[in-house]
């Protein structure tokens, strides 16, 4: 380019409001007659996109997040299906990148692919990005992810709660003026990572917190993670807590069973800091007892030892 690209200010004035008034695709009574797109794309703002996989393609119907910075975009998670024919994630992401670059021209624009954790419904589409130009794909496995983030065994075990970090020492991923905070969040999975985006105020919690069944692999680690998330929210402006699934119905305490492919009465994806505190109170009530513990907006599912 002959002139320097216009730089977008992602830091001015704190989190910027966006649009979460969206009707998510939620399957159909007959998968054979499903007419939903393979991937639903919702623009929260012109630099922030939330994607959902079609339930007819995979019942998990995970959400993915595409955030644009001045130098590169990041795709967080790659969905539950490997086949580009059935789940054209690369094509959809490339189209969104092309459209964004048409509005904000610049050369050498990159793509970073990260993950909330390594479960199959969050990494299946990774291979679609192999060989993509100007792309860094970070494997979700603990060793690969932690090396990229430069986490140590002490990462996320608490900073000074009075120094403004909420008791967390996060790593930072710079997209070009849009800097994400990231930290380990074990409990659901030992390699889980939470992301915070100051531009939107999104706290991206993967499968640690969402309106559904919170499967807990490691109870003490899960409790510590929830405490750290709340500590972070106490010191940072969090607009929405966004996980990667919806499994509850709008009827308090009633979830859609596993393998469900039609969920016509879903609550919103976004949760609040207040709901995060409800999870903390539920932790105290459960006290580490194995089993399925039902609460109005979520279910704690604790593995047997």
PDB file of C-alpha atoms in Angstrom:
ATOM      1  CA  UNK A   1       0.000   0.000   0.000  1.00  0.00           C
ATOM      2  CA  UNK A   2       1.202   3.529  -0.793  1.00  0.00           C
ATOM      3  CA  UNK A   3      -0.215   5.009   2.400  1.00  0.00           C
ATOM      4  CA  UNK A   4      -0.235   3.739   5.959  1.00  0.00           C
ATOM      5  CA  UNK A   5      -3.438   1.928   6.907  1.00  0.00           C
ATOM      6  CA  UNK A   6      -5.955   3.681   9.107  1.00  0.00           C
ATOM      7  CA  UNK A   7      -5.479   2.520  12.682  1.00  0.00           C
ATOM      8  CA  UNK A   8      -8.596   1.742  14.670  1.00  0.00           C
ATOM      9  CA  UNK A   9      -8.591   2.835  18.312  1.00  0.00           C
ATOM     10  CA  UNK A  10      -9.721  -0.200  20.317  1.00  0.00           C
ATOM     11  CA  UNK A  11      -8.970   1.386  23.693  1.00  0.00           C
ATOM     12  CA  UNK A  12     -10.915   4.639  23.838  1.00  0.00           C
ATOM     13  CA  UNK A  13     -13.664   4.952  26.406  1.00  0.00           C
ATOM     14  CA  UNK A  14     -13.749   1.412  27.750  1.00  0.00           C
ATOM     15  CA  UNK A  15     -15.952  -1.357  26.346  1.00  0.00           C
ATOM     16  CA  UNK A  16     -17.947  -0.280  23.325  1.00  0.00           C
ATOM     17  CA  UNK A  17     -21.625  -1.272  23.095  1.00  0.00           C
ATOM     18  CA  UNK A  18     -22.658  -3.803  20.488  1.00  0.00           C
ATOM     19  CA  UNK A  19     -25.610  -5.889  19.394  1.00  0.00           C
ATOM     20  CA  UNK A  20     -26.530  -9.160  21.117  1.00  0.00           C
ATOM     21  CA  UNK A  21     -30.190  -8.990  20.142  1.00  0.00           C
ATOM     22  CA  UNK A  22     -29.989 -12.150  18.057  1.00  0.00           C
ATOM     23  CA  UNK A  23     -32.121 -15.228  17.490  1.00  0.00           C
ATOM     24  CA  UNK A  24     -29.598 -18.062  17.377  1.00  0.00           C
ATOM     25  CA  UNK A  25     -30.191 -21.004  15.101  1.00  0.00           C
ATOM     26  CA  UNK A  26     -31.380 -23.796  17.397  1.00  0.00           C
ATOM     27  CA  UNK A  27     -32.066 -26.806  15.191  1.00  0.00           C
ATOM     28  CA  UNK A  28     -35.331 -28.130  13.831  1.00  0.00           C
ATOM     29  CA  UNK A  29     -37.800 -30.891  14.577  1.00  0.00           C
ATOM     30  CA  UNK A  30     -36.523 -32.774  11.531  1.00  0.00           C
ATOM     31  CA  UNK A  31     -32.823 -32.602  10.696  1.00  0.00           C
ATOM     32  CA  UNK A  32     -33.719 -33.743   7.189  1.00  0.00           C
ATOM     33  CA  UNK A  33     -35.682 -30.540   6.658  1.00  0.00           C
ATOM     34  CA  UNK A  34     -33.280 -28.198   8.441  1.00  0.00           C
ATOM     35  CA  UNK A  35     -32.799 -24.989   6.453  1.00  0.00           C
ATOM     36  CA  UNK A  36     -30.438 -23.169   8.828  1.00  0.00           C
ATOM     37  CA  UNK A  37     -27.023 -22.147   7.506  1.00  0.00           C
ATOM     38  CA  UNK A  38     -24.152 -24.473   8.352  1.00  0.00           C
ATOM     39  CA  UNK A  39     -22.699 -21.608  10.362  1.00  0.00           C
ATOM     40  CA  UNK A  40     -24.638 -18.626  11.666  1.00  0.00           C
ATOM     41  CA  UNK A  41     -22.658 -15.371  11.731  1.00  0.00           C
ATOM     42  CA  UNK A  42     -23.689 -12.515  14.001  1.00  0.00           C
ATOM     43  CA  UNK A  43     -21.917  -9.149  14.006  1.00  0.00           C
ATOM     44  CA  UNK A  44     -21.682  -7.777  17.548  1.00  0.00           C
ATOM     45  CA  UNK A  45     -19.938  -4.782  16.011  1.00  0.00           C
ATOM     46  CA  UNK A  46     -17.954  -4.255  12.826  1.00  0.00           C
ATOM     47  CA  UNK A  47     -14.842  -5.785  14.403  1.00  0.00           C
ATOM     48  CA  UNK A  48     -16.420  -8.613  16.434  1.00  0.00           C
ATOM     49  CA  UNK A  49     -18.290 -11.678  15.187  1.00  0.00           C
ATOM     50  CA  UNK A  50     -19.927 -14.599  16.973  1.00  0.00           C
ATOM     51  CA  UNK A  51     -20.437 -17.829  15.010  1.00  0.00           C
ATOM     52  CA  UNK A  52     -22.636 -20.795  15.835  1.00  0.00           C
ATOM     53  CA  UNK A  53     -22.520 -24.241  14.255  1.00  0.00           C
ATOM     54  CA  UNK A  54     -25.741 -25.775  12.956  1.00  0.00           C
ATOM     55  CA  UNK A  55     -27.219 -28.475  15.240  1.00  0.00           C
ATOM     56  CA  UNK A  56     -28.032 -30.602  12.215  1.00  0.00           C
ATOM     57  CA  UNK A  57     -24.292 -30.744  11.502  1.00  0.00           C
ATOM     58  CA  UNK A  58     -23.379 -31.471  15.130  1.00  0.00           C
ATOM     59  CA  UNK A  59     -25.660 -31.511  18.158  1.00  0.00           C
ATOM     60  CA  UNK A  60     -23.057 -29.662  20.273  1.00  0.00           C
ATOM     61  CA  UNK A  61     -23.735 -26.501  18.213  1.00  0.00           C
ATOM     62  CA  UNK A  62     -20.701 -24.712  19.669  1.00  0.00           C
ATOM     63  CA  UNK A  63     -20.091 -20.992  19.436  1.00  0.00           C
ATOM     64  CA  UNK A  64     -16.870 -19.510  18.067  1.00  0.00           C
ATOM     65  CA  UNK A  65     -15.535 -15.962  18.206  1.00  0.00           C
ATOM     66  CA  UNK A  66     -13.746 -13.916  15.526  1.00  0.00           C
ATOM     67  CA  UNK A  67     -12.146 -10.665  16.715  1.00  0.00           C
ATOM     68  CA  UNK A  68     -10.352  -8.186  14.448  1.00  0.00           C
ATOM     69  CA  UNK A  69      -7.399  -6.004  15.393  1.00  0.00           C
ATOM     70  CA  UNK A  70      -5.255  -3.676  13.340  1.00  0.00           C
ATOM     71  CA  UNK A  71      -2.620  -6.301  12.502  1.00  0.00           C
ATOM     72  CA  UNK A  72      -4.462  -9.603  12.681  1.00  0.00           C
ATOM     73  CA  UNK A  73      -7.679 -11.303  13.661  1.00  0.00           C
ATOM     74  CA  UNK A  74      -8.114 -14.131  16.136  1.00  0.00           C
ATOM     75  CA  UNK A  75     -10.501 -17.053  15.766  1.00  0.00           C
ATOM     76  CA  UNK A  76     -11.240 -18.643  19.128  1.00  0.00           C
ATOM     77  CA  UNK A  77     -12.228 -22.318  18.663  1.00  0.00           C
ATOM     78  CA  UNK A  78     -12.904 -24.159  15.418  1.00  0.00           C
ATOM     79  CA  UNK A  79     -16.092 -26.109  16.064  1.00  0.00           C
ATOM     80  CA  UNK A  80     -17.164 -29.731  16.194  1.00  0.00           C
ATOM     81  CA  UNK A  81     -16.805 -30.970  12.603  1.00  0.00           C
ATOM     82  CA  UNK A  82     -13.662 -31.492  10.551  1.00  0.00           C
ATOM     83  CA  UNK A  83     -15.231 -31.701   7.086  1.00  0.00           C
ATOM     84  CA  UNK A  84     -15.178 -28.418   5.178  1.00  0.00           C
ATOM     85  CA  UNK A  85     -17.985 -29.778   2.994  1.00  0.00           C
ATOM     86  CA  UNK A  86     -20.359 -30.078   5.938  1.00  0.00           C
ATOM     87  CA  UNK A  87     -18.859 -27.309   8.081  1.00  0.00           C
ATOM     88  CA  UNK A  88     -17.193 -24.646   5.890  1.00  0.00           C
ATOM     89  CA  UNK A  89     -15.539 -22.697   8.686  1.00  0.00           C
ATOM     90  CA  UNK A  90     -12.469 -21.694   6.676  1.00  0.00           C
ATOM     91  CA  UNK A  91     -14.636 -20.362   3.846  1.00  0.00           C
ATOM     92  CA  UNK A  92     -16.827 -18.369   6.239  1.00  0.00           C
ATOM     93  CA  UNK A  93     -13.861 -16.927   8.129  1.00  0.00           C
ATOM     94  CA  UNK A  94     -12.048 -16.057   4.893  1.00  0.00           C
ATOM     95  CA  UNK A  95     -15.164 -14.257   3.674  1.00  0.00           C
ATOM     96  CA  UNK A  96     -15.416 -12.236   6.874  1.00  0.00           C
ATOM     97  CA  UNK A  97     -11.722 -11.347   6.704  1.00  0.00           C
ATOM     98  CA  UNK A  98     -12.039 -10.292   3.060  1.00  0.00           C
ATOM     99  CA  UNK A  99     -15.038  -8.095   3.859  1.00  0.00           C
ATOM    100  CA  UNK A 100     -13.270  -6.510   6.822  1.00  0.00           C
ATOM    101  CA  UNK A 101     -10.147  -5.832   4.761  1.00  0.00           C
ATOM    102  CA  UNK A 102     -12.222  -4.242   2.005  1.00  0.00           C
ATOM    103  CA  UNK A 103     -13.420  -1.721   4.583  1.00  0.00           C
ATOM    104  CA  UNK A 104     -10.043  -1.416   6.322  1.00  0.00           C
ATOM    105  CA  UNK A 105      -7.354  -2.054   3.673  1.00  0.00           C
ATOM    106  CA  UNK A 106      -3.898  -3.188   4.831  1.00  0.00           C
ATOM    107  CA  UNK A 107      -1.218  -5.591   3.679  1.00  0.00           C
ATOM    108  CA  UNK A 108      -0.024  -8.776   5.337  1.00  0.00           C
ATOM    109  CA  UNK A 109      -3.051  -9.136   7.573  1.00  0.00           C
ATOM    110  CA  UNK A 110      -2.754 -12.208   9.777  1.00  0.00           C
ATOM    111  CA  UNK A 111      -5.024 -14.734  11.409  1.00  0.00           C
ATOM    112  CA  UNK A 112      -4.370 -16.357  14.772  1.00  0.00           C
ATOM    113  CA  UNK A 113      -6.317 -19.493  15.731  1.00  0.00           C
ATOM    114  CA  UNK A 114      -6.627 -20.169  19.471  1.00  0.00           C
ATOM    115  CA  UNK A 115      -8.850 -22.362  21.634  1.00  0.00           C
ATOM    116  CA  UNK A 116     -10.687 -22.354  24.933  1.00  0.00           C
ATOM    117  CA  UNK A 117      -9.699 -26.021  25.531  1.00  0.00           C
ATOM    118  CA  UNK A 118      -8.865 -29.189  23.560  1.00  0.00           C
ATOM    119  CA  UNK A 119     -12.188 -31.081  23.548  1.00  0.00           C
ATOM    120  CA  UNK A 120     -13.171 -32.292  20.094  1.00  0.00           C
ATOM    121  CA  UNK A 121     -16.141 -29.965  19.648  1.00  0.00           C
ATOM    122  CA  UNK A 122     -13.771 -26.980  19.919  1.00  0.00           C
ATOM    123  CA  UNK A 123     -10.836 -28.097  17.749  1.00  0.00           C
ATOM    124  CA  UNK A 124     -12.308 -30.270  14.972  1.00  0.00           C
ATOM    125  CA  UNK A 125     -11.992 -27.581  12.300  1.00  0.00           C
ATOM    126  CA  UNK A 126      -8.299 -26.888  12.931  1.00  0.00           C
ATOM    127  CA  UNK A 127      -7.114 -28.731   9.833  1.00  0.00           C
ATOM    128  CA  UNK A 128      -9.095 -26.369   7.598  1.00  0.00           C
ATOM    129  CA  UNK A 129      -6.588 -23.644   8.479  1.00  0.00           C
ATOM    130  CA  UNK A 130      -3.457 -25.689   7.825  1.00  0.00           C
ATOM    131  CA  UNK A 131      -1.433 -23.965   5.137  1.00  0.00           C
ATOM    132  CA  UNK A 132      -3.523 -20.798   5.163  1.00  0.00           C
ATOM    133  CA  UNK A 133      -1.239 -17.823   4.392  1.00  0.00           C
ATOM    134  CA  UNK A 134      -0.332 -15.445   7.232  1.00  0.00           C
ATOM    135  CA  UNK A 135      -1.898 -17.801   9.773  1.00  0.00           C
ATOM    136  CA  UNK A 136      -0.676 -19.063  13.133  1.00  0.00           C
ATOM    137  CA  UNK A 137      -2.572 -22.081  14.447  1.00  0.00           C
ATOM    138  CA  UNK A 138      -1.851 -22.841  18.099  1.00  0.00           C
ATOM    139  CA  UNK A 139      -2.791 -26.359  19.117  1.00  0.00           C
ATOM    140  CA  UNK A 140      -5.144 -26.517  22.086  1.00  0.00           C
ATOM    141  CA  UNK A 141      -3.155 -29.146  23.992  1.00  0.00           C
ATOM    142  CA  UNK A 142      -1.758 -27.850  27.255  1.00  0.00           C
ATOM    143  CA  UNK A 143       1.912 -27.972  26.258  1.00  0.00           C
ATOM    144  CA  UNK A 144       1.370 -26.157  22.953  1.00  0.00           C
ATOM    145  CA  UNK A 145      -1.060 -23.563  24.305  1.00  0.00           C
ATOM    146  CA  UNK A 146       0.937 -22.842  27.444  1.00  0.00           C
ATOM    147  CA  UNK A 147       4.133 -22.399  25.447  1.00  0.00           C
ATOM    148  CA  UNK A 148       2.396 -19.884  23.179  1.00  0.00           C
ATOM    149  CA  UNK A 149       0.898 -17.926  26.074  1.00  0.00           C
ATOM    150  CA  UNK A 150       4.099 -18.296  28.103  1.00  0.00           C
ATOM    151  CA  UNK A 151       2.107 -19.659  31.024  1.00  0.00           C
ATOM    152  CA  UNK A 152       4.006 -21.346  33.826  1.00  0.00           C
ATOM    153  CA  UNK A 153       2.807 -23.831  36.410  1.00  0.00           C
ATOM    154  CA  UNK A 154       2.104 -20.818  38.641  1.00  0.00           C
ATOM    155  CA  UNK A 155       0.170 -18.888  35.992  1.00  0.00           C
ATOM    156  CA  UNK A 156      -3.250 -17.866  37.177  1.00  0.00           C
ATOM    157  CA  UNK A 157      -2.596 -18.954  40.754  1.00  0.00           C
ATOM    158  CA  UNK A 158      -3.156 -15.438  41.908  1.00  0.00           C
ATOM    159  CA  UNK A 159      -1.558 -12.057  41.821  1.00  0.00           C
ATOM    160  CA  UNK A 160      -2.081  -9.225  44.232  1.00  0.00           C
ATOM    161  CA  UNK A 161      -5.858  -8.598  44.438  1.00  0.00           C
ATOM    162  CA  UNK A 162      -5.152  -4.988  45.345  1.00  0.00           C
ATOM    163  CA  UNK A 163      -3.039  -4.136  42.321  1.00  0.00           C
ATOM    164  CA  UNK A 164      -5.879  -4.076  39.787  1.00  0.00           C
ATOM    165  CA  UNK A 165      -5.362  -7.504  38.228  1.00  0.00           C
ATOM    166  CA  UNK A 166      -8.188  -9.176  40.149  1.00  0.00           C
ATOM    167  CA  UNK A 167      -5.766 -11.689  41.619  1.00  0.00           C
ATOM    168  CA  UNK A 168      -4.721 -12.880  38.141  1.00  0.00           C
ATOM    169  CA  UNK A 169      -1.522 -12.335  36.175  1.00  0.00           C
ATOM    170  CA  UNK A 170      -2.754 -12.784  32.614  1.00  0.00           C
ATOM    171  CA  UNK A 171      -0.815 -13.227  29.440  1.00  0.00           C
ATOM    172  CA  UNK A 172      -1.585 -10.794  26.635  1.00  0.00           C
ATOM    173  CA  UNK A 173      -2.253 -11.377  22.951  1.00  0.00           C
ATOM    174  CA  UNK A 174      -1.928  -8.243  20.832  1.00  0.00           C
ATOM    175  CA  UNK A 175      -4.009  -8.205  17.644  1.00  0.00           C
ATOM    176  CA  UNK A 176      -2.714  -4.731  16.788  1.00  0.00           C
ATOM    177  CA  UNK A 177      -4.071  -2.262  19.320  1.00  0.00           C
ATOM    178  CA  UNK A 178      -6.659  -4.759  20.527  1.00  0.00           C
ATOM    179  CA  UNK A 179      -5.016  -6.669  23.349  1.00  0.00           C
ATOM    180  CA  UNK A 180      -6.665  -9.724  24.865  1.00  0.00           C
ATOM    181  CA  UNK A 181      -5.916 -10.875  28.400  1.00  0.00           C
ATOM    182  CA  UNK A 182      -5.654 -14.673  28.696  1.00  0.00           C
ATOM    183  CA  UNK A 183      -5.095 -17.007  31.636  1.00  0.00           C
ATOM    184  CA  UNK A 184      -5.334 -20.697  32.532  1.00  0.00           C
ATOM    185  CA  UNK A 185      -8.741 -21.770  33.841  1.00  0.00           C
ATOM    186  CA  UNK A 186      -8.562 -25.449  34.824  1.00  0.00           C
ATOM    187  CA  UNK A 187     -11.510 -27.309  36.260  1.00  0.00           C
ATOM    188  CA  UNK A 188     -13.519 -28.355  33.235  1.00  0.00           C
ATOM    189  CA  UNK A 189     -10.252 -29.293  31.515  1.00  0.00           C
ATOM    190  CA  UNK A 190      -6.690 -28.901  32.730  1.00  0.00           C
ATOM    191  CA  UNK A 191      -5.755 -26.962  29.574  1.00  0.00           C
ATOM    192  CA  UNK A 192      -8.719 -24.556  29.588  1.00  0.00           C
ATOM    193  CA  UNK A 193      -8.076 -20.858  28.884  1.00  0.00           C
ATOM    194  CA  UNK A 194     -10.220 -17.778  29.538  1.00  0.00           C
ATOM    195  CA  UNK A 195     -10.011 -14.687  27.308  1.00  0.00           C
ATOM    196  CA  UNK A 196     -10.942 -11.084  28.110  1.00  0.00           C
ATOM    197  CA  UNK A 197     -11.417  -8.478  25.384  1.00  0.00           C
ATOM    198  CA  UNK A 198     -11.331  -4.882  26.716  1.00  0.00           C
ATOM    199  CA  UNK A 199     -12.849  -3.514  23.482  1.00  0.00           C
ATOM    200  CA  UNK A 200     -16.155  -5.331  23.991  1.00  0.00           C
ATOM    201  CA  UNK A 201     -15.876  -6.243  27.667  1.00  0.00           C
ATOM    202  CA  UNK A 202     -16.385  -9.901  26.708  1.00  0.00           C
ATOM    203  CA  UNK A 203     -15.229 -12.536  29.169  1.00  0.00           C
ATOM    204  CA  UNK A 204     -14.909 -15.662  27.007  1.00  0.00           C
ATOM    205  CA  UNK A 205     -15.163 -18.665  29.311  1.00  0.00           C
ATOM    206  CA  UNK A 206     -15.338 -21.660  26.956  1.00  0.00           C
ATOM    207  CA  UNK A 207     -16.973 -24.607  28.719  1.00  0.00           C
ATOM    208  CA  UNK A 208     -16.114 -23.337  32.199  1.00  0.00           C
ATOM    209  CA  UNK A 209     -19.204 -21.106  32.431  1.00  0.00           C
ATOM    210  CA  UNK A 210     -22.212 -21.135  30.112  1.00  0.00           C
ATOM    211  CA  UNK A 211     -25.990 -21.688  30.379  1.00  0.00           C
ATOM    212  CA  UNK A 212     -25.841 -25.452  30.567  1.00  0.00           C
ATOM    213  CA  UNK A 213     -24.204 -28.455  32.172  1.00  0.00           C
ATOM    214  CA  UNK A 214     -20.873 -27.441  33.654  1.00  0.00           C
ATOM    215  CA  UNK A 215     -18.853 -30.652  33.585  1.00  0.00           C
ATOM    216  CA  UNK A 216     -16.214 -30.449  36.293  1.00  0.00           C
ATOM    217  CA  UNK A 217     -13.152 -32.652  35.980  1.00  0.00           C
ATOM    218  CA  UNK A 218     -11.200 -31.146  38.881  1.00  0.00           C
ATOM    219  CA  UNK A 219     -13.312 -29.638  41.684  1.00  0.00           C
ATOM    220  CA  UNK A 220     -10.606 -27.696  43.584  1.00  0.00           C
ATOM    221  CA  UNK A 221      -9.280 -26.244  40.329  1.00  0.00           C
ATOM    222  CA  UNK A 222     -12.801 -25.286  39.228  1.00  0.00           C
ATOM    223  CA  UNK A 223     -13.428 -23.456  42.504  1.00  0.00           C
ATOM    224  CA  UNK A 224     -10.157 -21.561  42.164  1.00  0.00           C
ATOM    225  CA  UNK A 225     -10.999 -20.656  38.576  1.00  0.00           C
ATOM    226  CA  UNK A 226     -14.433 -19.285  39.472  1.00  0.00           C
ATOM    227  CA  UNK A 227     -12.896 -17.271  42.313  1.00  0.00           C
ATOM    228  CA  UNK A 228     -10.320 -15.819  39.905  1.00  0.00           C
ATOM    229  CA  UNK A 229     -13.001 -14.933  37.352  1.00  0.00           C
ATOM    230  CA  UNK A 230     -15.018 -13.111  39.988  1.00  0.00           C
ATOM    231  CA  UNK A 231     -11.885 -11.343  41.204  1.00  0.00           C
ATOM    232  CA  UNK A 232     -11.152 -10.251  37.665  1.00  0.00           C
ATOM    233  CA  UNK A 233     -14.705  -8.966  37.200  1.00  0.00           C
ATOM    234  CA  UNK A 234     -14.342  -6.947  40.404  1.00  0.00           C
ATOM    235  CA  UNK A 235     -11.517  -4.937  38.829  1.00  0.00           C
ATOM    236  CA  UNK A 236     -12.405  -4.869  35.108  1.00  0.00           C
ATOM    237  CA  UNK A 237     -15.500  -3.808  33.133  1.00  0.00           C
ATOM    238  CA  UNK A 238     -17.135  -7.047  31.991  1.00  0.00           C
ATOM    239  CA  UNK A 239     -20.194  -6.561  29.792  1.00  0.00           C
ATOM    240  CA  UNK A 240     -21.007 -10.200  29.005  1.00  0.00           C
ATOM    241  CA  UNK A 241     -19.840 -13.619  30.149  1.00  0.00           C
ATOM    242  CA  UNK A 242     -19.853 -15.752  26.995  1.00  0.00           C
ATOM    243  CA  UNK A 243     -19.355 -19.500  26.950  1.00  0.00           C
ATOM    244  CA  UNK A 244     -19.472 -21.853  23.981  1.00  0.00           C
ATOM    245  CA  UNK A 245     -22.820 -23.664  24.346  1.00  0.00           C
ATOM    246  CA  UNK A 246     -26.459 -23.270  25.293  1.00  0.00           C
ATOM    247  CA  UNK A 247     -27.957 -26.364  26.944  1.00  0.00           C
ATOM    248  CA  UNK A 248     -30.567 -24.910  29.303  1.00  0.00           C
ATOM    249  CA  UNK A 249     -34.128 -24.063  28.370  1.00  0.00           C
ATOM    250  CA  UNK A 250     -35.872 -20.922  29.566  1.00  0.00           C
ATOM    251  CA  UNK A 251     -37.643 -23.025  32.191  1.00  0.00           C
ATOM    252  CA  UNK A 252     -35.507 -22.695  35.347  1.00  0.00           C
ATOM    253  CA  UNK A 253     -33.485 -25.806  36.059  1.00  0.00           C
ATOM    254  CA  UNK A 254     -34.543 -27.639  32.877  1.00  0.00           C
ATOM    255  CA  UNK A 255     -31.875 -28.531  30.328  1.00  0.00           C
ATOM    256  CA  UNK A 256     -32.058 -30.079  26.904  1.00  0.00           C
ATOM    257  CA  UNK A 257     -30.729 -33.658  27.080  1.00  0.00           C
ATOM    258  CA  UNK A 258     -27.437 -34.545  25.424  1.00  0.00           C
ATOM    259  CA  UNK A 259     -27.758 -35.293  21.662  1.00  0.00           C
ATOM    260  CA  UNK A 260     -30.723 -32.905  21.385  1.00  0.00           C
ATOM    261  CA  UNK A 261     -30.853 -31.284  17.938  1.00  0.00           C
ATOM    262  CA  UNK A 262     -33.880 -29.018  18.449  1.00  0.00           C
ATOM    263  CA  UNK A 263     -33.839 -26.422  21.208  1.00  0.00           C
ATOM    264  CA  UNK A 264     -36.665 -23.963  20.471  1.00  0.00           C
ATOM    265  CA  UNK A 265     -36.769 -22.404  23.954  1.00  0.00           C
ATOM    266  CA  UNK A 266     -33.161 -21.440  24.593  1.00  0.00           C
ATOM    267  CA  UNK A 267     -32.109 -18.651  26.955  1.00  0.00           C
ATOM    268  CA  UNK A 268     -29.562 -16.104  25.711  1.00  0.00           C
ATOM    269  CA  UNK A 269     -25.956 -17.178  25.294  1.00  0.00           C
ATOM    270  CA  UNK A 270     -24.690 -14.231  27.303  1.00  0.00           C
ATOM    271  CA  UNK A 271     -24.540 -14.469  31.073  1.00  0.00           C
ATOM    272  CA  UNK A 272     -23.854 -11.775  33.646  1.00  0.00           C
ATOM    273  CA  UNK A 273     -21.321 -11.257  36.397  1.00  0.00           C
ATOM    274  CA  UNK A 274     -24.267 -11.729  38.751  1.00  0.00           C
ATOM    275  CA  UNK A 275     -24.803 -15.215  37.330  1.00  0.00           C
ATOM    276  CA  UNK A 276     -21.107 -15.905  37.820  1.00  0.00           C
ATOM    277  CA  UNK A 277     -21.631 -15.097  41.494  1.00  0.00           C
ATOM    278  CA  UNK A 278     -24.615 -17.471  41.522  1.00  0.00           C
ATOM    279  CA  UNK A 279     -22.259 -20.225  40.389  1.00  0.00           C
ATOM    280  CA  UNK A 280     -19.978 -19.363  43.291  1.00  0.00           C
ATOM    281  CA  UNK A 281     -22.861 -19.651  45.765  1.00  0.00           C
ATOM    282  CA  UNK A 282     -23.813 -22.961  44.158  1.00  0.00           C
ATOM    283  CA  UNK A 283     -20.258 -24.165  44.722  1.00  0.00           C
ATOM    284  CA  UNK A 284     -20.654 -23.504  48.437  1.00  0.00           C
ATOM    285  CA  UNK A 285     -23.978 -25.350  48.439  1.00  0.00           C
ATOM    286  CA  UNK A 286     -22.615 -28.377  46.585  1.00  0.00           C
ATOM    287  CA  UNK A 287     -19.439 -28.544  48.642  1.00  0.00           C
ATOM    288  CA  UNK A 288     -17.676 -30.918  46.258  1.00  0.00           C
ATOM    289  CA  UNK A 289     -20.282 -33.696  46.385  1.00  0.00           C
ATOM    290  CA  UNK A 290     -20.189 -35.770  43.176  1.00  0.00           C
ATOM    291  CA  UNK A 291     -23.298 -35.883  41.026  1.00  0.00           C
ATOM    292  CA  UNK A 292     -25.622 -33.631  39.048  1.00  0.00           C
ATOM    293  CA  UNK A 293     -26.636 -30.501  40.957  1.00  0.00           C
ATOM    294  CA  UNK A 294     -29.422 -28.492  39.311  1.00  0.00           C
ATOM    295  CA  UNK A 295     -29.771 -24.724  39.636  1.00  0.00           C
ATOM    296  CA  UNK A 296     -32.078 -22.359  37.707  1.00  0.00           C
ATOM    297  CA  UNK A 297     -29.605 -21.252  35.020  1.00  0.00           C
ATOM    298  CA  UNK A 298     -26.956 -23.987  35.034  1.00  0.00           C
ATOM    299  CA  UNK A 299     -26.169 -27.491  36.297  1.00  0.00           C
ATOM    300  CA  UNK A 300     -22.977 -28.480  38.100  1.00  0.00           C
ATOM    301  CA  UNK A 301     -21.916 -31.957  37.007  1.00  0.00           C
ATOM    302  CA  UNK A 302     -19.147 -33.237  39.232  1.00  0.00           C
ATOM    303  CA  UNK A 303     -17.297 -36.420  38.320  1.00  0.00           C
ATOM    304  CA  UNK A 304     -16.864 -39.231  40.785  1.00  0.00           C
ATOM    305  CA  UNK A 305     -13.288 -39.559  42.076  1.00  0.00           C
TER     306      UNK A 305
END
